[in-house]
Coordinates of C-alpha atoms in Angstrom, one line a residue:
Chain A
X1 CA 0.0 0.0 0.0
X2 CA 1.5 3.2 -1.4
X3 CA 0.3 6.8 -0.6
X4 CA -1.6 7.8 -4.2
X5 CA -2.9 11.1 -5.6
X6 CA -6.2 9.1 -5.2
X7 CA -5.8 9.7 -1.4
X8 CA -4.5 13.3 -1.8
X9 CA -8.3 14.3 -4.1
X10 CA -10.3 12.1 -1.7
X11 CA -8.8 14.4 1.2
X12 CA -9.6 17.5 -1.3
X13 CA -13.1 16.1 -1.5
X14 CA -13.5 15.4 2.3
X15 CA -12.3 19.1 2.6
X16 CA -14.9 20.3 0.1
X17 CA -17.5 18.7 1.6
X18 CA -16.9 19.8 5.1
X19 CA -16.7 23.7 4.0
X20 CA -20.1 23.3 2.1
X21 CA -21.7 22.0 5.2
X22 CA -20.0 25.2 7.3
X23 CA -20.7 27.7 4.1
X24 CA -23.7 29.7 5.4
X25 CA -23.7 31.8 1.9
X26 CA -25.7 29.1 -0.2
X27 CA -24.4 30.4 -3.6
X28 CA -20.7 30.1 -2.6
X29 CA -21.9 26.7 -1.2
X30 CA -23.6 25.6 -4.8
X31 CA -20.3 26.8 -6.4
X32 CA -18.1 25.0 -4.0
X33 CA -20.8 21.5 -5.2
X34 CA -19.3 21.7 -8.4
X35 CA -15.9 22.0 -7.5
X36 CA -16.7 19.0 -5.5
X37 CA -18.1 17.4 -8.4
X38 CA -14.9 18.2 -11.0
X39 CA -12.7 16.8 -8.1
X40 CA -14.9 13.7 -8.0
X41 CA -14.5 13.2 -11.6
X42 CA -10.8 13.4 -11.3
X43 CA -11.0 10.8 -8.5
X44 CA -13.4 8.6 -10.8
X45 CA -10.6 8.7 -14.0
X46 CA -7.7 7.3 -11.5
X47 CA -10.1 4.6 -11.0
X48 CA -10.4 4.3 -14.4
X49 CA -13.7 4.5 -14.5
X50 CA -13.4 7.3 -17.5
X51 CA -17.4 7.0 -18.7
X52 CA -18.3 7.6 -14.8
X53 CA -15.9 10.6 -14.7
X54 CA -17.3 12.1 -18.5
X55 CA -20.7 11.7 -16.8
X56 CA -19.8 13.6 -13.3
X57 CA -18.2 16.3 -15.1
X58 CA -20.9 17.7 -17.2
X59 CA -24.1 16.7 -15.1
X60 CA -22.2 17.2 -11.2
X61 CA -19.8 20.3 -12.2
X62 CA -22.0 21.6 -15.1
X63 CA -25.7 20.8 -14.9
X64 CA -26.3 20.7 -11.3
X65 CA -24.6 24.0 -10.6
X66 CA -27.0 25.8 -12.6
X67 CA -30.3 24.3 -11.0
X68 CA -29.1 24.9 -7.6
X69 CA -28.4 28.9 -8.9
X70 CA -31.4 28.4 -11.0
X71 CA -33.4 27.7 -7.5
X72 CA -31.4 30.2 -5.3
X73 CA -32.3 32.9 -8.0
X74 CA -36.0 32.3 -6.5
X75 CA -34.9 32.4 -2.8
X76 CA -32.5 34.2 -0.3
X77 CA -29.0 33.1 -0.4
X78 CA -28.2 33.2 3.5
X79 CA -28.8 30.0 5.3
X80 CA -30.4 30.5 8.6
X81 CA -27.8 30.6 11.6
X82 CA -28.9 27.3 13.5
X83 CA -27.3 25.4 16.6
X84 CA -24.5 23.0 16.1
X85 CA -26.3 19.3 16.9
X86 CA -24.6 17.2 18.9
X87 CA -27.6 14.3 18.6
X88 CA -27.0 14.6 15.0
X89 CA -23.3 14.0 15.3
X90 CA -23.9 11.1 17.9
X91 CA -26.3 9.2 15.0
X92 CA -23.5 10.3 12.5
X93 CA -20.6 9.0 14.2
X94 CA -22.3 5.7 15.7
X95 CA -23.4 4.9 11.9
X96 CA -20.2 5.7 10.4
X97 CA -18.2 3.4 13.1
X98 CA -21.0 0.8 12.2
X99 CA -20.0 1.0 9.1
X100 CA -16.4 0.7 9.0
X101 CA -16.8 -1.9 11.5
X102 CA -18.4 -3.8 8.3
X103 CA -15.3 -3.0 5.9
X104 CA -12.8 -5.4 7.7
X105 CA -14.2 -8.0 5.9
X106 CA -14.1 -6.3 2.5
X107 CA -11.4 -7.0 -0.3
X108 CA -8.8 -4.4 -0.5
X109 CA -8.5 -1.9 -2.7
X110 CA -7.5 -3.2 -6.5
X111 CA -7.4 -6.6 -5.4
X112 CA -7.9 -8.3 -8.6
X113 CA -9.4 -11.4 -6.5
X114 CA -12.3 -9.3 -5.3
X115 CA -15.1 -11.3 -5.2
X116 CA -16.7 -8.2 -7.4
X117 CA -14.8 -9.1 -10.6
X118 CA -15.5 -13.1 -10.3
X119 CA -18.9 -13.0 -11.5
X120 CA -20.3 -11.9 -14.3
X121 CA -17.8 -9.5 -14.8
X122 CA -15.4 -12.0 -16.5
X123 CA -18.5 -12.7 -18.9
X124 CA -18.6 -9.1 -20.1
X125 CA -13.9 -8.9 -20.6
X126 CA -13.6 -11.9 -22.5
X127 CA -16.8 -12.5 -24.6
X128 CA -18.2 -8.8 -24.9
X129 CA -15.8 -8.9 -28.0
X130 CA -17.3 -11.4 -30.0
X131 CA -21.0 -11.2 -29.0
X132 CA -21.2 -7.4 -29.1
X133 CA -17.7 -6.3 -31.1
X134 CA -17.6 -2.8 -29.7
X135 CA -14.5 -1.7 -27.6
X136 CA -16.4 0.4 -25.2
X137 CA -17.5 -2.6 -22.6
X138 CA -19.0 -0.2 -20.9
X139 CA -21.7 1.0 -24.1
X140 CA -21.8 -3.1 -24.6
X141 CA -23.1 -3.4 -20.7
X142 CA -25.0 -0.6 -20.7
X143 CA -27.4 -0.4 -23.9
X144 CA -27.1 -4.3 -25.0
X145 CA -26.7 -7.0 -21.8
X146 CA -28.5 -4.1 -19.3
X147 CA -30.4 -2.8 -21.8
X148 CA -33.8 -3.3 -19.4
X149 CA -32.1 -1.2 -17.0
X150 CA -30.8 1.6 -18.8
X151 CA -34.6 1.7 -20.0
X152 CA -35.7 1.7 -17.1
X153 CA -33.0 4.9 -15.7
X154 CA -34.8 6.3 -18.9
X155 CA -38.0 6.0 -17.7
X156 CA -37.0 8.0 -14.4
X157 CA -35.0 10.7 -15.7
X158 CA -38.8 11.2 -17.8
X159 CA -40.3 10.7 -15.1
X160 CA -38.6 13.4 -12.9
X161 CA -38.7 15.7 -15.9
X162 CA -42.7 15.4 -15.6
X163 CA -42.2 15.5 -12.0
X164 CA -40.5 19.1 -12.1
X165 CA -43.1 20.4 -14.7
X166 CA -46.2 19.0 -13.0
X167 CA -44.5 20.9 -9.7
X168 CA -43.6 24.1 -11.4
X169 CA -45.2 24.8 -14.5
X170 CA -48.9 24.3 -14.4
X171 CA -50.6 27.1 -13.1
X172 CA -50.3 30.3 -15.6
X173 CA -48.3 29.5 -18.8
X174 CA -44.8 30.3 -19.8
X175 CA -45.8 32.5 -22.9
X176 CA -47.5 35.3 -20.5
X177 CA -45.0 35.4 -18.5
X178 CA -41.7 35.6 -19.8
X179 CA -39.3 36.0 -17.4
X180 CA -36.9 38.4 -17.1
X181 CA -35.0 36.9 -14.3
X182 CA -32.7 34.5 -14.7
X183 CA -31.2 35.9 -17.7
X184 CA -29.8 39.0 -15.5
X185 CA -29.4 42.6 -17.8
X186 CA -26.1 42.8 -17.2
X187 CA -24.4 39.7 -18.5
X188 CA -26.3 40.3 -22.2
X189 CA -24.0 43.7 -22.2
X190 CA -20.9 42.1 -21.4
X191 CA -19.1 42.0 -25.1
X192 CA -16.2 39.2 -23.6
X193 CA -19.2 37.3 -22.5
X194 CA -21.2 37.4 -25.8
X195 CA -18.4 36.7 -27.7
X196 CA -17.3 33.9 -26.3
X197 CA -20.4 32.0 -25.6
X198 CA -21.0 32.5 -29.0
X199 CA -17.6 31.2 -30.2
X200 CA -18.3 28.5 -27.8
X201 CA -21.4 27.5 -28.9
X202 CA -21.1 26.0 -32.1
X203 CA -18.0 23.7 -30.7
X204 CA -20.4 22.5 -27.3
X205 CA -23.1 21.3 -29.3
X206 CA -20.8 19.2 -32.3
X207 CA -18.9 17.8 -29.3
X208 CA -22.2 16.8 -28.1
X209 CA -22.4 15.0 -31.3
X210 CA -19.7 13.1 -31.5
X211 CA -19.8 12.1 -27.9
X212 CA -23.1 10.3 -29.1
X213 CA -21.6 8.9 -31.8
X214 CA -18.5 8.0 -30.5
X215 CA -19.8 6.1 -27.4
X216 CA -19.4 2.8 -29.0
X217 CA -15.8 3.3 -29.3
X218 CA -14.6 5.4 -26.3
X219 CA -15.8 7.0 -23.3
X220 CA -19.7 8.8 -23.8
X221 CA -22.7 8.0 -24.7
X222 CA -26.3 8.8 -25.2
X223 CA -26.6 10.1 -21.2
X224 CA -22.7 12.3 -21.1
X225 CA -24.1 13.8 -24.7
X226 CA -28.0 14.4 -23.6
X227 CA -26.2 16.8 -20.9
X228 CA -23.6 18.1 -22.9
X229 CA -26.4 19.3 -25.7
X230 CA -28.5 20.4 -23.2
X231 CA -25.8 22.9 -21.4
X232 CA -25.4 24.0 -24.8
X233 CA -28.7 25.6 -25.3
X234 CA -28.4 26.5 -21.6
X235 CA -25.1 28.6 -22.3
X236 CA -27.7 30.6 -24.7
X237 CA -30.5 31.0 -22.3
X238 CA -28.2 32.3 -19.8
X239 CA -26.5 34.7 -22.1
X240 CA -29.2 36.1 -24.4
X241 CA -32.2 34.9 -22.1
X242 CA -35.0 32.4 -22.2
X243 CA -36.9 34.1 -24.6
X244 CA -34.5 34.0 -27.3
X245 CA -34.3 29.9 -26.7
X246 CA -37.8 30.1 -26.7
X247 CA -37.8 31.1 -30.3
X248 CA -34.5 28.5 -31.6
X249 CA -36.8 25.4 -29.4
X250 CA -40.2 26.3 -28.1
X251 CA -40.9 24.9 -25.0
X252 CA -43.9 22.8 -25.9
X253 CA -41.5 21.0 -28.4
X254 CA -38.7 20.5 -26.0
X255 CA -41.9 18.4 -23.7
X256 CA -43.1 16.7 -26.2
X257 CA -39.3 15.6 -27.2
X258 CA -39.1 14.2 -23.7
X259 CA -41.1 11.2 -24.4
X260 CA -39.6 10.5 -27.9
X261 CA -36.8 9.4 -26.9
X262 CA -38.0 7.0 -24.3
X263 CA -40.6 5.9 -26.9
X264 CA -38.0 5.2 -29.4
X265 CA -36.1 3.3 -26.9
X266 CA -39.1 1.4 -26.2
X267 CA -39.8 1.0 -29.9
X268 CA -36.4 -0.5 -30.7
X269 CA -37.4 -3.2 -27.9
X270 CA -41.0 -3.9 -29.2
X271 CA -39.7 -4.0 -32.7
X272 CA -37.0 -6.9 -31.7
X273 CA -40.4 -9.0 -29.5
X274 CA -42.3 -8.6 -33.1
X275 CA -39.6 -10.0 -35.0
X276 CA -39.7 -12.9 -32.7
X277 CA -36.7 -12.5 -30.1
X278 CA -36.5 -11.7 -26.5
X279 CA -37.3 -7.5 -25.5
X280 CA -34.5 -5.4 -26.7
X281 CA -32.3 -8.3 -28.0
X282 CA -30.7 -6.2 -31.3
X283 CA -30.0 -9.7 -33.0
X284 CA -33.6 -9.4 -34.3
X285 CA -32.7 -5.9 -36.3
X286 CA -29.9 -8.1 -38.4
X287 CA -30.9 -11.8 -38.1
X288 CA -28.2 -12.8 -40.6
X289 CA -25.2 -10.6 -39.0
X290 CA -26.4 -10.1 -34.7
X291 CA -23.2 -8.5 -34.4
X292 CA -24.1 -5.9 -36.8
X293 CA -27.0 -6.2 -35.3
X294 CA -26.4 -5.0 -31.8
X295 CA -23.8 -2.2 -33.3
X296 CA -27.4 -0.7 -34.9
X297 CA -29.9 -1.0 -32.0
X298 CA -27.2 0.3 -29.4
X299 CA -26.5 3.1 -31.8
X300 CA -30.5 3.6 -31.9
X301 CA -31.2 3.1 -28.2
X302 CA -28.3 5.4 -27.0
X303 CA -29.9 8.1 -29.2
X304 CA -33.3 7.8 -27.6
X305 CA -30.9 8.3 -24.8
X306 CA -29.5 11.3 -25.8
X307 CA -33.0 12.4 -26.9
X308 CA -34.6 12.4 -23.4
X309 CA -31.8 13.4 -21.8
X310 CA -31.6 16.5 -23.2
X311 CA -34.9 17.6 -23.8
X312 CA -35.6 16.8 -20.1
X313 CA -32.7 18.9 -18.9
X314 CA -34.0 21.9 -21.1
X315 CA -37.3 21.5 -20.0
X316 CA -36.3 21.6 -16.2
X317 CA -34.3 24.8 -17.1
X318 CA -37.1 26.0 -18.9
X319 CA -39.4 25.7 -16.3
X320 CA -37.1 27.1 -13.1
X321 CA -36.6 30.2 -14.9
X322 CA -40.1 30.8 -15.9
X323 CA -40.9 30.6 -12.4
X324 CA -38.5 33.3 -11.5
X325 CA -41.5 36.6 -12.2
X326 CA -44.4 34.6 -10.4
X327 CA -42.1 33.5 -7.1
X328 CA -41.1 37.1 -6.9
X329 CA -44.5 38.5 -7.1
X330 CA -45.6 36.3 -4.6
X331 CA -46.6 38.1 -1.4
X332 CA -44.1 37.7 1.6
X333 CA -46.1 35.4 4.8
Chain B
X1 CA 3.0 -7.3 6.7
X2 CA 1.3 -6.6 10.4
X3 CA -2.5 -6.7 10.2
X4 CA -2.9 -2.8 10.7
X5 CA -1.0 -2.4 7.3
X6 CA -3.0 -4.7 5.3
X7 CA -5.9 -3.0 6.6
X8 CA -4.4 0.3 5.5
X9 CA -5.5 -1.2 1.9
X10 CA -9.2 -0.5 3.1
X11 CA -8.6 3.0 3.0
X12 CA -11.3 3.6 0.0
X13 CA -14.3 2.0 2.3
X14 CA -12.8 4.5 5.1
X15 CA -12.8 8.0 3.3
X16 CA -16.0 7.0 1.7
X17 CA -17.8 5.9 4.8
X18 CA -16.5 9.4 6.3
X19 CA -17.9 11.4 3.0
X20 CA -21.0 9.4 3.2
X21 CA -21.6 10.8 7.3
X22 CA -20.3 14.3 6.4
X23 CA -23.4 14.1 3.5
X24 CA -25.7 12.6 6.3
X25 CA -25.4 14.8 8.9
X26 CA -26.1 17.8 6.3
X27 CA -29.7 15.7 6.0
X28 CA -30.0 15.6 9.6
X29 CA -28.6 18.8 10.9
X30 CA -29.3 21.3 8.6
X31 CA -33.1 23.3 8.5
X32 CA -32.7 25.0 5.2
X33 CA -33.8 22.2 2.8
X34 CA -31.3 23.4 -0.1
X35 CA -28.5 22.3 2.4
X36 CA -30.1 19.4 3.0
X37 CA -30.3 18.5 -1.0
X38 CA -26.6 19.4 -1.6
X39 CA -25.8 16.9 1.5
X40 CA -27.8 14.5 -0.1
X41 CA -25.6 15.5 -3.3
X42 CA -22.7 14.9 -1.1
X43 CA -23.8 11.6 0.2
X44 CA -24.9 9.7 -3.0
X45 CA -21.2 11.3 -4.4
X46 CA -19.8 8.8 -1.4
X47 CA -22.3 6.0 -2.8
X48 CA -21.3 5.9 -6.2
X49 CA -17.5 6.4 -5.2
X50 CA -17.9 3.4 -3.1
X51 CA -19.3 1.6 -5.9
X52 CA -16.5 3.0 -8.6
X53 CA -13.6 2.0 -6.6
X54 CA -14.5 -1.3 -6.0
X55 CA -14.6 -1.6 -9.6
X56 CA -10.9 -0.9 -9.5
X57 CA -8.0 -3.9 -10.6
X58 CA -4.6 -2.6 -9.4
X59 CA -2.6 -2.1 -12.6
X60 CA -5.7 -2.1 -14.7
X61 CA -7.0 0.2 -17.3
X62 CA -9.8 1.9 -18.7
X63 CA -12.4 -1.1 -19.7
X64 CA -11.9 -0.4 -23.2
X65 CA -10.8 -2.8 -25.7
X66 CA -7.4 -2.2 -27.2
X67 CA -6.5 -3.3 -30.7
X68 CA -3.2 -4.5 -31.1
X69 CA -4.2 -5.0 -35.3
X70 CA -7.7 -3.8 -36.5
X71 CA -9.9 -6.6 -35.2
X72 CA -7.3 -8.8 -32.8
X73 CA -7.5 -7.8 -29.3
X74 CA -3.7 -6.6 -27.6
X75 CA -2.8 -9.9 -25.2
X76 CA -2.6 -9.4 -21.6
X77 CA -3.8 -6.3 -20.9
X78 CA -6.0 -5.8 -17.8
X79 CA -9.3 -4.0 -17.3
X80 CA -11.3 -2.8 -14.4
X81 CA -14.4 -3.7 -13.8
X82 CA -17.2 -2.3 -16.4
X83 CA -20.2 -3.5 -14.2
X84 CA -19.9 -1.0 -11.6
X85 CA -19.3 2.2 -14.1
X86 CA -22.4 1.1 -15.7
X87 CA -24.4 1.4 -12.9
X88 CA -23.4 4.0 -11.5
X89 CA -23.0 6.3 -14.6
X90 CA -26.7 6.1 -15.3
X91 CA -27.2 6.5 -11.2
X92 CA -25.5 10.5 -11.5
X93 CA -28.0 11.3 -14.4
X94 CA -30.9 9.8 -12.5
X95 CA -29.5 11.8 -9.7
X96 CA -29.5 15.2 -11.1
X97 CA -33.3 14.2 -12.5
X98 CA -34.1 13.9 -8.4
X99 CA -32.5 16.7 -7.4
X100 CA -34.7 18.8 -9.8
X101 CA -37.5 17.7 -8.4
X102 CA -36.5 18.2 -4.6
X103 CA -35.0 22.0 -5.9
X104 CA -38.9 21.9 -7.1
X105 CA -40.8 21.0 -4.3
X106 CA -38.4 23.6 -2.3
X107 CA -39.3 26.5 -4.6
X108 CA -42.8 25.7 -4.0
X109 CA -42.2 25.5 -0.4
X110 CA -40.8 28.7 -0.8
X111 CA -43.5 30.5 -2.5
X112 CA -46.4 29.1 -0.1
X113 CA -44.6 29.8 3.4
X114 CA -42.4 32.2 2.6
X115 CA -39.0 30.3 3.7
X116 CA -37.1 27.0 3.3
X117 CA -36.1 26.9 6.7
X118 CA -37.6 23.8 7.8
X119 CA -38.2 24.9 11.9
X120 CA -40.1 28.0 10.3
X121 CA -42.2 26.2 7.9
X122 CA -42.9 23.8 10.7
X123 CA -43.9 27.1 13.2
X124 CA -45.9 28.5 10.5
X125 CA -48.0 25.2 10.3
X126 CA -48.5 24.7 13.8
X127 CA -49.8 28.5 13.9
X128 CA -52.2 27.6 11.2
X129 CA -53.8 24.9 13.1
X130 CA -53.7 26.7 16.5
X131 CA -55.4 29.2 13.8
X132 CA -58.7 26.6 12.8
X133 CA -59.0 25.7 16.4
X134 CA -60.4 29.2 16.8
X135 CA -57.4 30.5 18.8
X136 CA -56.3 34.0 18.3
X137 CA -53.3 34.7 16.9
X138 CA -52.4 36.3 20.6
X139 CA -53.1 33.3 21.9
X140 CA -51.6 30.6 19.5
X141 CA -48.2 32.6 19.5
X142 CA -48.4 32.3 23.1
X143 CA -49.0 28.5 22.8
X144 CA -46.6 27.7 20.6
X145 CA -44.1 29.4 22.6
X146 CA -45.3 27.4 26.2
X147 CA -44.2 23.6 23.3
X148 CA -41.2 25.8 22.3
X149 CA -40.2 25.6 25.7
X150 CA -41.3 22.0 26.8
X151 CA -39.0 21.0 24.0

């Protein structure tokens, strides 16, 4: 056991996540979440997980920043000044020794004889090759053997995406009330600001691209590229305002795109049981090549990904800084 | 090696566990709910880097297939474990979908009591009950201050 940079971020993140719990400012506090999140994803490419740490990056440091600004825009930034709880820390600490009490018996770290990598891991290194052919395993696991799953992490994401809008958007529609908040005057005047988002923009969005299309091969995939598109048109609402993305994708579009994609994910699935194999088996799309087969309908069901992914992060946007006129209007109890 | 060094090789399961109490007593402690969110941020961070570092070989790479010719596979290369990036991948996405909707409920929170401060949003519902049971508001201040003190 050597002393590793891994130890040195996980003390970073430690660090980080004690001063967000002290932070009484909640906007230096969101900030300080996604410069917990960026050190996370350095931490998750050591352990070579590089598809968890392309994921982290854009939705931890990039898309969950902006809702938690996107909220505090609606509400005071200062935290209440509250006792320190000693019960609290009494639960915490009994738990947490509870807990490392129960990692004696675990493997150590890297052991390669981990009772983690026996099982069905071996299955996916050595035959995902031949069965599937793409050099991403993690694509092969994710759209082809789990491909239930991943449909059913679909499902939620659209579910929380209705979620949000059945919370926020109902009463009063966005059209009448465009809001000017959100979109604050002075950052549409800022010439750096303008020019670069707009020298940005065109490079965010084709990277978005190609991390869809290149998930088979290398790290990315239908969920890193919904995000990455979505930020994209989020970078323009937050520059030129949400009216202006109103007019590139109106909102009733961007909802309706939500369930396309998990439709078409679905579809790929029924269209396999019709041709008379098992729910999302991709064999059935090229009986005479299933290799070829599988390249097709994991290309097909990581774009229905990428579909709902990002339409339901726009929509959430959408609908967080549409709410921005009403909540201030709103008389104080 | 003594026993205490070969358990030094635990250390992942350690930081983690601490990271996952650091994100739990945010839930607990905390009254303003966005706190509480970004310690439940901070706590399913600790879950899924539990999850990622046991998918970790020592001396592995990245699970992605190298060629050594188009077509042949290199020989004797290692890869971590896929299974857990898999899971855990789709886990941050589903994550930020949840958060959304607890942001959500807390703007709405917000706009119906006036705070997010979760001991005032409690007070103010108490009030309103003391309120329907035909107390004055004299009287159900007073109230609530007589179970402020028994607690």
């Amino acid at each position: 056991m050597s002393f590793s940079i891994e130890m040195i971020l996980f003390g970073f993140l430690l660090v980080m996540a004690v001063v967000i719990g002290k932070q009484r400012n909640l906007f230096a506090a969101s900030m300080l979440m996604g410069i917990f999140s960026l050190i996370a994803a350095g931490l998750f490419s050591l352990m070579d997980a590089q598809d968890v740490a392309f994921t982290e990056a854009s939705v931890g440091a990039g898309m969950s920043t902006v809702l938690f600004l996107a909220t505090l825009a609606l509400m005071p930034n200062e935290e209440k000044e509250r006792k320190f709880s000693w019960s609290a820390l009494a639960v915490v600490t009994v738990t947490g020794a509870a807990l490392i009490y129960g990692t004696i018996d675990m493997p150590l770290y890297g052991d390669p004889l981990a009772p983690v990598h026996q099982h069905i891991a071996t299955h996916f290194l050595e035959d995902s090759w031949t069965e599937i052919g793409l050099p991403n395993i993690v694509t092969s696991v994710l759209a082809s053997y789990r491909g239930f799953d991943t449909f059913g992490e679909l499902a939620v994401v659209f579910t929380a995406g209705v979620g949000v809008t059945l919370i926020l958007g109902i009463p009063g529609g966005y059209t009448d009330e465009v809001s000017p908040t959100g979109n604050p005057v002075h950052i549409n005047e800022m010439p750096v600001v303008r020019a670069v988002s707009k020298a940005l923009l065109p490079f965010i969005l084709l990277f978005a691209l190609y991390v869809q299309a290149h998930g088979d091969f290398g790290p990315g995939g239908g969920f890193q590229a919904g995000v990455i598109l979505a930020t994209g048109y989020i970078l323009y609402a937050l520059v030129w305002g949400s009216t202006e993305l109103e007019r590139v994708i109106p909102r009733g579009v961007v909802e309706r795109i939500t369930s396309v994609g998990v439709l078409f994910y679905g579809g790929v699935g029924v269209f396999s049981m019709i041709s008379g194999f098992s729910f999302l088996d991709y064999s059935a799309i090229d009986p005479e090549h299933p290799a070829h087969g599988q390249h097709l309908g994991i290309f097909l069901v990581e774009l229905g990904v990428g579909i709902t992914v990002s339409a339901v992060m726009i929509v959430i946007y959408y609908v967080f800084t549409a709410r921005g006129v009403r909540g201030l209007l709103e008389p104080e109890r | 090696m003594s026993p205490f060094l070969v358990s030094l090789g635990l250390w992942n399961y350690w930081l983690v566990v601490v990271l996952m109490m650091v994100g739990l007593y945010l839930v607990i402690a905390k009254g303003n709910l966005v706190k509480k969110l970004m310690g439940l941020n901070i706590f399913q961070g600790a879950v899924i880097m539990l999850y990622v570092s046991m998918g970790k070989v020592s001396g592995g790479t990245a699970p992605i297939f190298i060629e050594s010719s188009p077509g042949e596979l290199a020989e004797g290369i290692v890869y971590s474990n896929p299974l857990p990036h898999v899971l855990m991948l789709t886990a941050i996405v589903v994550g930020v979908a949840t958060t959304a909707v607890g942001l959500a409920l807390a703007v709405r929170i917000r706009e119906a009591y006036g705070t997010v401060e979760e001991d005032d949003v409690t007070r103010i519902q108490r009030l309103d009950e003391l309120h329907e049971i035909g107390l004055s508001a004299r009287d159900a201040l007073r109230e609530l201050g007589s179970e402020g003190e028994e607690e």
